Amino acid sequence: MKITIWSDFVCPFCFIGQAHLDAALENFEHKDDVEVEYKSYLLMPDAEYQPGLSYYEFFADKFGMTVEKAEKQLKQQAESAKASGVVMNHDIAKIANTFDGHRAFQYAKDQGKGTDFFKRFYAAHFTEGEVLSDTDTIVRISEEIGLDGNAVRNVVENAENTDKVQEDISQARQLGVQGVPFFLVNDKYSISGAQPVELFQQALNQIWQEEQTAE
């Protein structure tokens, strides 16, 4: 079974969705036969890091609400995420462009560390307040999961893998993806959003049975 996931590091529901999928796989009888592949998606392609701009201010401006209301909503989101074992700290999280991070991800994927990269960058953004558009930061975090820092720096500084990122995004468009996370199982069963663990468990079991019957 192959699960393909379109996602962005700054997508809160992708962070939660990964946790839910992990929990579902833990109890899946055939988990050793499951391959997970991430693909790039740009949730906010025009985003730029602005020193001093809080997450609450950005969110308020983006969705046309007061900063107080934005803070209340994001704190509620963070509280709900705790139940999934996901830590979100919007007080220190930084809005940033993720294109360079996705270029580095494509390199990580070629090295067999694509899923590790995504999980680490989710936490870097939401939990640790890292600026994901900063080259030194991308290199440092990549090294933490065992990647060659010099190779990562070369990828970012020379804008390598741009075509691979754009190809992933193009595939998402062709599939009609409207938002992330988007999960595609065996190239034909789709699951959209951060669904509950129980739904992932049910889907995994049902798809496995259907695929076995079809053989």
PDB file of C-alpha atoms in Angstrom:
ATOM      1  CA  MET A   1       0.000   0.000   0.000  1.00  0.00           C
ATOM      2  CA  LYS A   2       1.285   3.426  -0.924  1.00  0.00           C
ATOM      3  CA  ILE A   3       0.070   6.651   0.699  1.00  0.00           C
ATOM      4  CA  THR A   4       0.979   9.858  -1.117  1.00  0.00           C
ATOM      5  CA  ILE A   5       0.558  13.081   0.857  1.00  0.00           C
ATOM      6  CA  TRP A   6       0.482  16.609  -0.545  1.00  0.00           C
ATOM      7  CA  SER A   7       1.366  19.047   2.209  1.00  0.00           C
ATOM      8  CA  ASP A   8       3.162  22.196   3.317  1.00  0.00           C
ATOM      9  CA  PHE A   9       5.247  22.620   6.455  1.00  0.00           C
ATOM     10  CA  VAL A  10       3.162  25.618   7.601  1.00  0.00           C
ATOM     11  CA  CYS A  11      -0.192  23.833   7.288  1.00  0.00           C
ATOM     12  CA  PRO A  12      -1.598  23.156  10.782  1.00  0.00           C
ATOM     13  CA  PHE A  13      -4.017  20.491   9.613  1.00  0.00           C
ATOM     14  CA  CYS A  14      -1.184  18.723   7.782  1.00  0.00           C
ATOM     15  CA  PHE A  15       0.772  18.561  11.051  1.00  0.00           C
ATOM     16  CA  ILE A  16      -2.283  17.140  12.817  1.00  0.00           C
ATOM     17  CA  GLY A  17      -3.139  14.854   9.894  1.00  0.00           C
ATOM     18  CA  GLN A  18       0.341  13.311   9.991  1.00  0.00           C
ATOM     19  CA  ALA A  19      -0.077  12.591  13.701  1.00  0.00           C
ATOM     20  CA  HIS A  20      -3.452  10.966  13.066  1.00  0.00           C
ATOM     21  CA  LEU A  21      -2.084   8.851  10.228  1.00  0.00           C
ATOM     22  CA  ASP A  22       0.839   7.752  12.403  1.00  0.00           C
ATOM     23  CA  ALA A  23      -1.566   6.712  15.156  1.00  0.00           C
ATOM     24  CA  ALA A  24      -3.719   4.778  12.682  1.00  0.00           C
ATOM     25  CA  LEU A  25      -0.688   3.014  11.206  1.00  0.00           C
ATOM     26  CA  GLU A  26       0.478   1.969  14.665  1.00  0.00           C
ATOM     27  CA  ASN A  27      -2.547  -0.301  14.936  1.00  0.00           C
ATOM     28  CA  PHE A  28      -2.670  -1.337  11.287  1.00  0.00           C
ATOM     29  CA  GLU A  29      -1.906  -5.022  10.862  1.00  0.00           C
ATOM     30  CA  HIS A  30      -0.086  -4.471   7.569  1.00  0.00           C
ATOM     31  CA  LYS A  31       1.836  -1.310   8.501  1.00  0.00           C
ATOM     32  CA  ASP A  32       5.137  -2.859   7.408  1.00  0.00           C
ATOM     33  CA  ASP A  33       3.750  -3.038   3.884  1.00  0.00           C
ATOM     34  CA  VAL A  34       2.839   0.673   3.770  1.00  0.00           C
ATOM     35  CA  GLU A  35       4.981   3.213   1.935  1.00  0.00           C
ATOM     36  CA  VAL A  36       4.430   6.911   2.675  1.00  0.00           C
ATOM     37  CA  GLU A  37       5.527   9.483   0.119  1.00  0.00           C
ATOM     38  CA  TYR A  38       5.263  13.239   0.625  1.00  0.00           C
ATOM     39  CA  LYS A  39       4.810  15.741  -2.191  1.00  0.00           C
ATOM     40  CA  SER A  40       5.256  19.514  -2.177  1.00  0.00           C
ATOM     41  CA  TYR A  41       2.397  21.989  -1.959  1.00  0.00           C
ATOM     42  CA  LEU A  42       2.616  25.742  -1.364  1.00  0.00           C
ATOM     43  CA  LEU A  43      -0.129  26.829   1.009  1.00  0.00           C
ATOM     44  CA  MET A  44       0.906  30.508   0.925  1.00  0.00           C
ATOM     45  CA  PRO A  45       3.092  30.952  -2.183  1.00  0.00           C
ATOM     46  CA  ASP A  46       3.300  34.734  -1.734  1.00  0.00           C
ATOM     47  CA  ALA A  47       4.168  34.672   1.981  1.00  0.00           C
ATOM     48  CA  GLU A  48       7.278  36.505   3.147  1.00  0.00           C
ATOM     49  CA  TYR A  49       8.969  36.622   6.506  1.00  0.00           C
ATOM     50  CA  GLN A  50       8.462  40.009   8.144  1.00  0.00           C
ATOM     51  CA  PRO A  51      10.420  40.506  11.378  1.00  0.00           C
ATOM     52  CA  GLY A  52       8.131  41.698  14.133  1.00  0.00           C
ATOM     53  CA  LEU A  53       4.918  40.514  12.458  1.00  0.00           C
ATOM     54  CA  SER A  54       3.117  38.141  14.792  1.00  0.00           C
ATOM     55  CA  TYR A  55       1.195  35.092  13.656  1.00  0.00           C
ATOM     56  CA  TYR A  56      -1.943  36.669  15.083  1.00  0.00           C
ATOM     57  CA  GLU A  57      -1.462  39.893  13.111  1.00  0.00           C
ATOM     58  CA  PHE A  58      -0.853  37.995   9.877  1.00  0.00           C
ATOM     59  CA  PHE A  59      -3.880  35.752  10.443  1.00  0.00           C
ATOM     60  CA  ALA A  60      -6.091  38.741  11.293  1.00  0.00           C
ATOM     61  CA  ASP A  61      -5.077  40.595   8.137  1.00  0.00           C
ATOM     62  CA  LYS A  62      -5.411  37.528   5.918  1.00  0.00           C
ATOM     63  CA  PHE A  63      -8.919  36.651   7.101  1.00  0.00           C
ATOM     64  CA  GLY A  64     -10.241  40.128   7.864  1.00  0.00           C
ATOM     65  CA  MET A  65     -10.717  39.906  11.613  1.00  0.00           C
ATOM     66  CA  THR A  66      -9.392  41.570  14.746  1.00  0.00           C
ATOM     67  CA  VAL A  67      -6.071  40.481  16.189  1.00  0.00           C
ATOM     68  CA  GLU A  68      -7.903  39.486  19.374  1.00  0.00           C
ATOM     69  CA  LYS A  69     -10.240  37.184  17.466  1.00  0.00           C
ATOM     70  CA  ALA A  70      -7.337  35.707  15.504  1.00  0.00           C
ATOM     71  CA  GLU A  71      -5.449  34.997  18.712  1.00  0.00           C
ATOM     72  CA  LYS A  72      -8.501  33.346  20.247  1.00  0.00           C
ATOM     73  CA  GLN A  73      -9.028  31.100  17.206  1.00  0.00           C
ATOM     74  CA  LEU A  74      -5.385  30.074  16.954  1.00  0.00           C
ATOM     75  CA  LYS A  75      -5.146  29.330  20.660  1.00  0.00           C
ATOM     76  CA  GLN A  76      -8.244  27.140  20.335  1.00  0.00           C
ATOM     77  CA  GLN A  77      -6.586  25.374  17.402  1.00  0.00           C
ATOM     78  CA  ALA A  78      -3.450  24.794  19.468  1.00  0.00           C
ATOM     79  CA  GLU A  79      -5.516  23.455  22.367  1.00  0.00           C
ATOM     80  CA  SER A  80      -7.322  21.013  20.073  1.00  0.00           C
ATOM     81  CA  ALA A  81      -4.016  19.907  18.551  1.00  0.00           C
ATOM     82  CA  LYS A  82      -2.772  18.809  21.973  1.00  0.00           C
ATOM     83  CA  ALA A  83      -5.191  15.889  21.875  1.00  0.00           C
ATOM     84  CA  SER A  84      -3.331  14.664  18.786  1.00  0.00           C
ATOM     85  CA  GLY A  85       0.040  14.968  20.483  1.00  0.00           C
ATOM     86  CA  VAL A  86       0.873  18.014  18.383  1.00  0.00           C
ATOM     87  CA  VAL A  87       2.410  21.094  19.998  1.00  0.00           C
ATOM     88  CA  MET A  88       1.644  24.456  18.372  1.00  0.00           C
ATOM     89  CA  ASN A  89       3.054  27.675  19.757  1.00  0.00           C
ATOM     90  CA  HIS A  90       1.675  30.553  17.707  1.00  0.00           C
ATOM     91  CA  ASP A  91       3.255  33.026  20.124  1.00  0.00           C
ATOM     92  CA  ILE A  92       6.637  32.324  18.510  1.00  0.00           C
ATOM     93  CA  ALA A  93       5.706  30.799  15.122  1.00  0.00           C
ATOM     94  CA  LYS A  94       6.913  32.827  12.112  1.00  0.00           C
ATOM     95  CA  ILE A  95       5.166  33.295   8.781  1.00  0.00           C
ATOM     96  CA  ALA A  96       7.632  32.609   5.971  1.00  0.00           C
ATOM     97  CA  ASN A  97       7.834  31.461   2.371  1.00  0.00           C
ATOM     98  CA  THR A  98       8.417  27.706   2.122  1.00  0.00           C
ATOM     99  CA  PHE A  99       9.628  27.341  -1.476  1.00  0.00           C
ATOM    100  CA  ASP A 100      13.301  26.958  -0.516  1.00  0.00           C
ATOM    101  CA  GLY A 101      12.295  24.483   2.151  1.00  0.00           C
ATOM    102  CA  HIS A 102      10.489  22.426  -0.477  1.00  0.00           C
ATOM    103  CA  ARG A 103      13.538  22.502  -2.734  1.00  0.00           C
ATOM    104  CA  ALA A 104      15.523  21.067   0.185  1.00  0.00           C
ATOM    105  CA  PHE A 105      12.735  18.556   0.837  1.00  0.00           C
ATOM    106  CA  GLN A 106      13.051  17.226  -2.701  1.00  0.00           C
ATOM    107  CA  TYR A 107      16.740  16.577  -2.019  1.00  0.00           C
ATOM    108  CA  ALA A 108      15.826  14.889   1.293  1.00  0.00           C
ATOM    109  CA  LYS A 109      13.311  12.728  -0.547  1.00  0.00           C
ATOM    110  CA  ASP A 110      15.998  11.594  -2.996  1.00  0.00           C
ATOM    111  CA  GLN A 111      18.048  10.590   0.056  1.00  0.00           C
ATOM    112  CA  GLY A 112      15.181   8.534   1.479  1.00  0.00           C
ATOM    113  CA  LYS A 113      14.370  11.059   4.206  1.00  0.00           C
ATOM    114  CA  GLY A 114      11.326  12.840   2.807  1.00  0.00           C
ATOM    115  CA  THR A 115       8.933  11.923   5.623  1.00  0.00           C
ATOM    116  CA  ASP A 116      11.557  12.650   8.282  1.00  0.00           C
ATOM    117  CA  PHE A 117      12.098  16.050   6.691  1.00  0.00           C
ATOM    118  CA  PHE A 118       8.392  16.933   6.783  1.00  0.00           C
ATOM    119  CA  LYS A 119       7.920  15.844  10.373  1.00  0.00           C
ATOM    120  CA  ARG A 120      10.971  17.820  11.490  1.00  0.00           C
ATOM    121  CA  PHE A 121       9.928  20.949   9.609  1.00  0.00           C
ATOM    122  CA  TYR A 122       6.369  20.814  10.958  1.00  0.00           C
ATOM    123  CA  ALA A 123       7.785  20.973  14.476  1.00  0.00           C
ATOM    124  CA  ALA A 124      10.387  23.578  13.523  1.00  0.00           C
ATOM    125  CA  HIS A 125       7.656  25.890  12.298  1.00  0.00           C
ATOM    126  CA  PHE A 126       4.798  25.341  14.732  1.00  0.00           C
ATOM    127  CA  THR A 127       6.604  24.341  17.909  1.00  0.00           C
ATOM    128  CA  GLU A 128      10.003  26.007  17.769  1.00  0.00           C
ATOM    129  CA  GLY A 129       9.348  29.248  15.894  1.00  0.00           C
ATOM    130  CA  GLU A 130      12.014  28.719  13.233  1.00  0.00           C
ATOM    131  CA  VAL A 131      12.061  30.929  10.112  1.00  0.00           C
ATOM    132  CA  LEU A 132      11.700  28.352   7.349  1.00  0.00           C
ATOM    133  CA  SER A 133      12.752  30.732   4.570  1.00  0.00           C
ATOM    134  CA  ASP A 134      16.189  31.291   6.110  1.00  0.00           C
ATOM    135  CA  THR A 135      18.897  29.289   4.343  1.00  0.00           C
ATOM    136  CA  ASP A 136      21.052  28.748   7.433  1.00  0.00           C
ATOM    137  CA  THR A 137      17.992  27.507   9.310  1.00  0.00           C
ATOM    138  CA  ILE A 138      17.038  25.096   6.517  1.00  0.00           C
ATOM    139  CA  VAL A 139      20.589  23.735   6.459  1.00  0.00           C
ATOM    140  CA  ARG A 140      20.815  23.345  10.242  1.00  0.00           C
ATOM    141  CA  ILE A 141      17.488  21.549  10.581  1.00  0.00           C
ATOM    142  CA  SER A 142      18.294  19.327   7.594  1.00  0.00           C
ATOM    143  CA  GLU A 143      21.538  18.293   9.251  1.00  0.00           C
ATOM    144  CA  GLU A 144      19.566  17.264  12.343  1.00  0.00           C
ATOM    145  CA  ILE A 145      17.930  14.472  10.344  1.00  0.00           C
ATOM    146  CA  GLY A 146      21.233  13.345   8.894  1.00  0.00           C
ATOM    147  CA  LEU A 147      21.370  15.242   5.594  1.00  0.00           C
ATOM    148  CA  ASP A 148      24.541  16.732   4.131  1.00  0.00           C
ATOM    149  CA  GLY A 149      24.384  20.415   5.051  1.00  0.00           C
ATOM    150  CA  ASN A 150      26.621  21.514   2.197  1.00  0.00           C
ATOM    151  CA  ALA A 151      24.462  19.678  -0.310  1.00  0.00           C
ATOM    152  CA  VAL A 152      21.309  21.256   1.128  1.00  0.00           C
ATOM    153  CA  ARG A 153      22.880  24.726   0.996  1.00  0.00           C
ATOM    154  CA  ASN A 154      23.842  24.160  -2.624  1.00  0.00           C
ATOM    155  CA  VAL A 155      20.282  23.155  -3.485  1.00  0.00           C
ATOM    156  CA  VAL A 156      18.803  26.250  -1.853  1.00  0.00           C
ATOM    157  CA  GLU A 157      21.346  28.804  -3.043  1.00  0.00           C
ATOM    158  CA  ASN A 158      21.167  27.555  -6.632  1.00  0.00           C
ATOM    159  CA  ALA A 159      17.379  27.137  -6.640  1.00  0.00           C
ATOM    160  CA  GLU A 160      17.736  23.477  -7.566  1.00  0.00           C
ATOM    161  CA  ASN A 161      14.690  21.160  -7.624  1.00  0.00           C
ATOM    162  CA  THR A 162      12.356  24.002  -8.598  1.00  0.00           C
ATOM    163  CA  ASP A 163      10.989  21.800 -11.376  1.00  0.00           C
ATOM    164  CA  LYS A 164      10.288  18.957  -8.939  1.00  0.00           C
ATOM    165  CA  VAL A 165       8.361  21.251  -6.581  1.00  0.00           C
ATOM    166  CA  GLN A 166       6.322  22.646  -9.476  1.00  0.00           C
ATOM    167  CA  GLU A 167       5.669  19.150 -10.801  1.00  0.00           C
ATOM    168  CA  ASP A 168       4.210  18.091  -7.443  1.00  0.00           C
ATOM    169  CA  ILE A 169       1.968  21.164  -7.393  1.00  0.00           C
ATOM    170  CA  SER A 170       0.885  20.506 -10.976  1.00  0.00           C
ATOM    171  CA  GLN A 171      -0.064  16.931 -10.067  1.00  0.00           C
ATOM    172  CA  ALA A 172      -2.166  18.264  -7.202  1.00  0.00           C
ATOM    173  CA  ARG A 173      -4.021  20.572  -9.595  1.00  0.00           C
ATOM    174  CA  GLN A 174      -4.656  17.715 -12.007  1.00  0.00           C
ATOM    175  CA  LEU A 175      -6.175  15.717  -9.160  1.00  0.00           C
ATOM    176  CA  GLY A 176      -8.412  18.659  -8.245  1.00  0.00           C
ATOM    177  CA  VAL A 177      -6.784  19.188  -4.866  1.00  0.00           C
ATOM    178  CA  GLN A 178      -8.359  22.266  -3.250  1.00  0.00           C
ATOM    179  CA  GLY A 179      -6.435  22.188   0.005  1.00  0.00           C
ATOM    180  CA  VAL A 180      -4.043  20.167   2.099  1.00  0.00           C
ATOM    181  CA  PRO A 181      -3.409  17.720   3.589  1.00  0.00           C
ATOM    182  CA  PHE A 182      -4.504  15.518   0.708  1.00  0.00           C
ATOM    183  CA  PHE A 183      -3.894  11.782   0.965  1.00  0.00           C
ATOM    184  CA  LEU A 184      -3.979   9.503  -2.073  1.00  0.00           C
ATOM    185  CA  VAL A 185      -3.865   5.771  -1.381  1.00  0.00           C
ATOM    186  CA  ASN A 186      -2.678   3.452  -4.149  1.00  0.00           C
ATOM    187  CA  ASP A 187      -3.228   6.263  -6.654  1.00  0.00           C
ATOM    188  CA  LYS A 188      -7.020   5.937  -6.514  1.00  0.00           C
ATOM    189  CA  TYR A 189      -8.481   6.389  -3.018  1.00  0.00           C
ATOM    190  CA  SER A 190      -8.450   9.968  -1.728  1.00  0.00           C
ATOM    191  CA  ILE A 191      -8.756  11.341   1.799  1.00  0.00           C
ATOM    192  CA  SER A 192      -8.832  15.093   2.327  1.00  0.00           C
ATOM    193  CA  GLY A 193      -8.092  16.986   5.526  1.00  0.00           C
ATOM    194  CA  ALA A 194      -6.949  16.074   9.020  1.00  0.00           C
ATOM    195  CA  GLN A 195      -9.453  13.280   9.482  1.00  0.00           C
ATOM    196  CA  PRO A 196      -9.832  11.509  12.850  1.00  0.00           C
ATOM    197  CA  VAL A 197      -7.612   8.536  13.635  1.00  0.00           C
ATOM    198  CA  GLU A 198     -10.651   6.246  13.466  1.00  0.00           C
ATOM    199  CA  LEU A 199     -11.408   7.304   9.889  1.00  0.00           C
ATOM    200  CA  PHE A 200      -7.823   6.616   8.815  1.00  0.00           C
ATOM    201  CA  GLN A 201      -7.977   3.209  10.498  1.00  0.00           C
ATOM    202  CA  GLN A 202     -11.246   2.377   8.782  1.00  0.00           C
ATOM    203  CA  ALA A 203      -9.966   3.555   5.401  1.00  0.00           C
ATOM    204  CA  LEU A 204      -6.709   1.604   5.667  1.00  0.00           C
ATOM    205  CA  ASN A 205      -8.504  -1.623   6.530  1.00  0.00           C
ATOM    206  CA  GLN A 206     -11.177  -1.163   3.875  1.00  0.00           C
ATOM    207  CA  ILE A 207      -8.709  -0.282   1.118  1.00  0.00           C
ATOM    208  CA  TRP A 208      -6.452  -3.198   2.026  1.00  0.00           C
ATOM    209  CA  GLN A 209      -9.383  -5.619   1.836  1.00  0.00           C
ATOM    210  CA  GLU A 210     -10.621  -4.191  -1.471  1.00  0.00           C
ATOM    211  CA  GLU A 211      -7.162  -4.370  -3.006  1.00  0.00           C
ATOM    212  CA  GLN A 212      -6.717  -8.001  -1.898  1.00  0.00           C
ATOM    213  CA  THR A 213     -10.125  -8.938  -3.318  1.00  0.00           C
ATOM    214  CA  ALA A 214      -9.311  -7.289  -6.634  1.00  0.00           C
ATOM    215  CA  GLU A 215      -6.117  -9.299  -7.124  1.00  0.00           C
TER     216      GLU A 215
END
